Short mmCIF file of C-alpha atoms in Angstrom, two decimals:
data_model
loop_
_atom_site.label_atom_id
_atom_site.label_comp_id
_atom_site.label_asym_id
_atom_site.label_seq_id
_atom_site.Cartn_x
_atom_site.Cartn_y
_atom_site.Cartn_z
CA UNK A 1 -73.81 41.62 -18.47
CA UNK A 2 -74.08 41.91 -22.21
CA UNK A 3 -77.57 42.93 -23.35
CA UNK A 4 -78.81 43.35 -26.88
CA UNK A 5 -82.37 44.54 -27.36
CA UNK A 6 -83.85 44.71 -30.86
CA UNK A 7 -86.82 46.85 -31.83
CA UNK A 8 -88.56 48.17 -34.92
CA UNK A 9 -90.09 45.00 -36.34
CA UNK A 10 -93.63 44.78 -37.55
CA UNK A 11 -95.92 44.24 -40.48
CA UNK A 12 -94.98 45.93 -43.73
CA UNK A 13 -96.26 45.66 -47.27
CA UNK A 14 -94.09 44.27 -50.09
CA UNK A 15 -91.93 47.03 -51.45
CA UNK A 16 -92.00 48.90 -48.15
CA UNK A 17 -89.28 49.91 -45.75
CA UNK A 18 -88.47 49.31 -42.11
CA UNK A 19 -85.61 50.25 -39.81
CA UNK A 20 -84.54 47.91 -37.06
CA UNK A 21 -82.56 49.01 -34.04
CA UNK A 22 -80.47 47.10 -31.54
CA UNK A 23 -79.63 48.79 -28.23
CA UNK A 24 -76.46 47.39 -26.69
CA UNK A 25 -75.25 47.56 -23.11
CA UNK A 26 -72.83 45.80 -20.77
CA UNK A 27 -69.77 46.05 -23.00
CA UNK A 28 -67.73 48.58 -24.88
CA UNK A 29 -69.95 48.78 -27.98
CA UNK A 30 -67.51 50.83 -30.07
CA UNK A 31 -64.86 48.12 -29.73
CA UNK A 32 -66.78 45.31 -31.37
CA UNK A 33 -68.09 44.41 -34.81
CA UNK A 34 -71.83 43.67 -34.87
CA UNK A 35 -74.06 41.66 -37.10
CA UNK A 36 -77.62 40.87 -38.09
CA UNK A 37 -78.76 37.25 -38.51
CA UNK A 38 -82.31 36.28 -39.51
CA UNK A 39 -84.49 33.23 -39.23
CA UNK A 40 -87.56 32.71 -41.39
CA UNK A 41 -90.48 31.00 -39.66
CA UNK A 42 -89.64 27.33 -39.01
CA UNK A 43 -86.33 27.65 -40.88
CA UNK A 44 -82.64 27.84 -40.09
CA UNK A 45 -80.29 30.75 -39.45
CA UNK A 46 -79.18 33.08 -42.24
CA UNK A 47 -76.46 35.69 -41.84
CA UNK A 48 -77.58 39.06 -43.19
CA UNK A 49 -74.93 41.72 -42.58
CA UNK A 50 -71.93 42.73 -40.50
CA UNK A 51 -70.38 46.08 -39.63
CA UNK A 52 -66.94 46.74 -38.20
CA UNK A 53 -66.38 48.38 -34.83
CA UNK A 54 -65.78 51.79 -36.36
CA UNK A 55 -68.52 51.42 -38.95
CA UNK A 56 -66.07 51.82 -41.77
CA UNK A 57 -66.51 48.35 -43.20
CA UNK A 58 -69.82 46.66 -43.99
CA UNK A 59 -70.62 43.26 -45.53
CA UNK A 60 -73.88 41.82 -46.82
CA UNK A 61 -75.44 38.59 -47.92
CA UNK A 62 -76.22 38.55 -51.62
CA UNK A 63 -79.91 38.15 -50.80
CA UNK A 64 -80.07 41.63 -49.25
CA UNK A 65 -77.26 43.50 -51.01
CA UNK A 66 -78.49 46.78 -52.47
CA UNK A 67 -81.69 46.71 -50.40
CA UNK A 68 -80.49 46.65 -46.79
CA UNK A 69 -78.03 49.01 -45.08
CA UNK A 70 -76.32 48.29 -41.79
CA UNK A 71 -75.08 51.19 -39.69
CA UNK A 72 -74.23 52.04 -36.12
CA UNK A 73 -74.11 55.00 -33.79
CA UNK A 74 -71.33 54.39 -31.28
CA UNK A 75 -72.33 57.45 -29.25
CA UNK A 76 -75.73 55.84 -28.67
CA UNK A 77 -74.55 52.22 -28.43
CA UNK A 78 -77.02 51.32 -31.14
CA UNK A 79 -76.92 49.16 -34.26
CA UNK A 80 -79.34 49.65 -37.14
CA UNK A 81 -80.60 47.81 -40.18
CA UNK A 82 -82.41 49.87 -42.79
CA UNK A 83 -84.48 47.53 -44.94
CA UNK A 84 -85.89 48.79 -48.24
CA UNK A 85 -87.76 47.12 -51.09
CA UNK A 86 -88.91 44.44 -48.74
CA UNK A 87 -90.11 41.11 -50.13
CA UNK A 88 -92.18 38.29 -48.69
CA UNK A 89 -89.01 36.19 -48.37
CA UNK A 90 -87.58 38.76 -45.97
CA UNK A 91 -90.18 37.70 -43.39
CA UNK A 92 -88.16 36.48 -40.42
CA UNK A 93 -87.03 37.08 -36.89
CA UNK A 94 -84.06 39.39 -37.06
CA UNK A 95 -81.39 38.91 -34.42
CA UNK A 96 -78.71 41.35 -33.50
CA UNK A 97 -75.44 39.62 -32.53
CA UNK A 98 -72.17 40.76 -31.03
CA UNK A 99 -69.16 39.48 -32.94
CA UNK A 100 -66.21 37.99 -31.07
CA UNK A 101 -63.31 40.36 -30.62
CA UNK A 102 -60.88 38.43 -32.82
CA UNK A 103 -63.01 36.15 -34.94
CA UNK A 104 -66.29 35.99 -36.76
CA UNK A 105 -68.65 34.03 -34.59
CA UNK A 106 -71.37 35.23 -32.24
CA UNK A 107 -71.00 34.88 -28.48
CA UNK A 108 -74.03 37.05 -27.71
CA UNK A 109 -77.42 37.42 -29.36
CA UNK A 110 -80.48 39.57 -28.75
CA UNK A 111 -83.95 38.07 -28.47
CA UNK A 112 -84.92 39.15 -31.95
CA UNK A 113 -87.62 41.22 -33.57
CA UNK A 114 -90.17 39.85 -36.04
CA UNK A 115 -90.51 41.38 -39.47
CA UNK A 116 -93.52 40.28 -41.52
CA UNK A 117 -93.77 41.33 -45.16
CA UNK A 118 -97.29 40.80 -46.43
CA UNK A 119 -100.10 42.62 -48.14
CA UNK B 1 -69.83 30.28 -50.88
CA UNK B 2 -69.04 27.54 -48.37
CA UNK B 3 -72.01 25.25 -47.88
CA UNK B 4 -72.46 23.63 -44.46
CA UNK B 5 -74.40 20.36 -44.40
CA UNK B 6 -75.68 18.98 -41.12
CA UNK B 7 -76.84 15.46 -40.47
CA UNK B 8 -79.12 13.98 -39.45
CA UNK B 9 -81.94 16.51 -39.72
CA UNK B 10 -83.56 14.93 -36.67
CA UNK B 11 -81.96 12.80 -33.98
CA UNK B 12 -84.13 10.85 -31.52
CA UNK B 13 -82.26 10.14 -28.29
CA UNK B 14 -83.28 8.97 -24.83
CA UNK B 15 -82.21 11.01 -21.81
CA UNK B 16 -78.86 9.89 -20.52
CA UNK B 17 -77.76 8.59 -23.92
CA UNK B 18 -75.01 9.98 -26.12
CA UNK B 19 -75.84 12.19 -29.11
CA UNK B 20 -73.53 12.68 -32.08
CA UNK B 21 -74.27 15.48 -34.54
CA UNK B 22 -72.38 15.99 -37.81
CA UNK B 23 -71.53 19.05 -39.88
CA UNK B 24 -69.68 18.89 -43.17
CA UNK B 25 -68.14 21.87 -44.99
CA UNK B 26 -68.04 22.01 -48.78
CA UNK B 27 -64.38 23.12 -48.56
CA UNK B 28 -61.80 23.61 -45.88
CA UNK B 29 -62.75 25.95 -43.05
CA UNK B 30 -59.71 25.11 -40.96
CA UNK B 31 -60.90 25.11 -37.32
CA UNK B 32 -63.09 28.16 -37.83
CA UNK B 33 -66.32 26.47 -36.88
CA UNK B 34 -68.86 27.24 -34.18
CA UNK B 35 -71.83 25.34 -32.80
CA UNK B 36 -75.01 26.93 -31.42
CA UNK B 37 -77.98 25.58 -29.52
CA UNK B 38 -81.46 27.04 -30.06
CA UNK B 39 -84.51 26.23 -27.99
CA UNK B 40 -88.06 27.11 -29.15
CA UNK B 41 -88.76 30.80 -28.84
CA UNK B 42 -85.22 31.63 -27.83
CA UNK B 43 -82.17 33.12 -29.49
CA UNK B 44 -79.27 30.84 -30.40
CA UNK B 45 -76.63 30.26 -27.74
CA UNK B 46 -72.96 29.71 -28.51
CA UNK B 47 -71.71 26.30 -27.39
CA UNK B 48 -68.43 25.70 -29.17
CA UNK B 49 -65.96 27.82 -31.18
CA UNK B 50 -62.68 26.96 -32.85
CA UNK B 51 -64.25 23.54 -33.58
CA UNK B 52 -63.54 22.23 -30.07
CA UNK B 53 -63.40 25.01 -27.47
CA UNK B 54 -66.38 25.27 -25.14
CA UNK B 55 -67.83 28.75 -24.67
CA UNK B 56 -68.08 30.24 -21.23
CA UNK B 57 -70.49 28.37 -18.95
CA UNK B 58 -71.07 25.45 -21.32
CA UNK B 59 -71.15 22.10 -19.51
CA UNK B 60 -68.38 19.58 -20.13
CA UNK B 61 -70.84 17.09 -21.58
CA UNK B 62 -70.70 19.15 -24.78
CA UNK B 63 -67.62 18.52 -26.90
CA UNK B 64 -66.58 19.34 -30.45
CA UNK B 65 -64.12 17.66 -32.78
CA UNK B 66 -62.90 17.93 -36.32
CA UNK B 67 -61.46 15.77 -39.06
CA UNK B 68 -60.74 17.61 -42.28
CA UNK B 69 -64.02 19.14 -43.40
CA UNK B 70 -66.12 16.98 -41.07
CA UNK B 71 -67.09 18.33 -37.68
CA UNK B 72 -68.82 16.61 -34.80
CA UNK B 73 -70.71 17.84 -31.78
CA UNK B 74 -71.09 15.24 -29.09
CA UNK B 75 -73.36 15.44 -26.10
CA UNK B 76 -72.13 12.73 -23.79
CA UNK B 77 -75.26 12.19 -21.68
CA UNK B 78 -78.36 14.02 -22.78
CA UNK B 79 -80.15 16.06 -20.15
CA UNK B 80 -83.75 17.24 -20.54
CA UNK B 81 -82.56 20.77 -21.21
CA UNK B 82 -80.42 19.62 -24.17
CA UNK B 83 -83.37 18.83 -26.40
CA UNK B 84 -83.14 21.62 -28.96
CA UNK B 85 -81.95 22.47 -32.46
CA UNK B 86 -78.20 22.68 -33.08
CA UNK B 87 -76.51 24.72 -35.81
CA UNK B 88 -72.95 24.83 -37.05
CA UNK B 89 -71.42 27.97 -38.57
CA UNK B 90 -68.22 28.51 -40.51
CA UNK B 91 -66.32 31.74 -40.24
CA UNK B 92 -63.19 30.92 -42.19
CA UNK B 93 -64.09 32.25 -45.63
CA UNK B 94 -66.67 35.01 -45.90
CA UNK B 95 -68.80 36.80 -46.86
CA UNK B 96 -71.04 35.12 -46.51
CA UNK B 97 -70.86 33.66 -43.04
CA UNK B 98 -72.79 30.41 -43.40
CA UNK B 99 -74.79 28.15 -41.14
CA UNK B 100 -75.79 24.53 -41.51
CA UNK B 101 -79.45 23.67 -41.82
CA UNK B 102 -79.65 22.45 -38.24
CA UNK B 103 -80.15 19.16 -36.39
CA UNK B 104 -83.14 18.79 -34.10
CA UNK B 105 -82.44 16.61 -31.07
CA UNK B 106 -85.73 15.19 -29.83
CA UNK B 107 -86.76 12.88 -27.04
CA UNK B 108 -87.01 9.26 -28.08
#
């Protein structure tokens, strides 16, 4: 059974940093691209970032480019999102999602971790 | 960036009735479109990919179709567990991967 468990969310001041983690199990983590998708309170889904299976290719939404860094440790079956220079508009639930093997949609999602950026 | 527009924003339907949700892409996305269902407090769940292929374990009352840049999700006979928010997502031309704004299906 595929399981994705996010952690690392919390309250942070504007301009601060936070690192999210997503522990994966139930599949061959190193064989799949992974992604982060966020959802602001009461709003829709927004794709944030994606990393290839090897970690060699990363993509970002313009809204986070230059501030967020996606990475992975295939030896630990863990996905990360380093978030710097956080803004109030980054407040959201952040979901980790497994990317389909041959296309760019999301068959599996974690339960999410809440990031609140506020003073 | 491909903009996905969903309509209506809210759909009021009685249990047992048919629900038809629309998603329009600002340019061609071929058949590279997925639909997700999200219930309050839960993560999204994949329903449909490739515009019309049901994901594993999704009941047959859910179906997807496409006509050019217009996509439709149909729920043939709404069950109580189907009241939720539904999102479409294109994955043809990215970054960015883009979602529609969602359609909330509520009990009439």
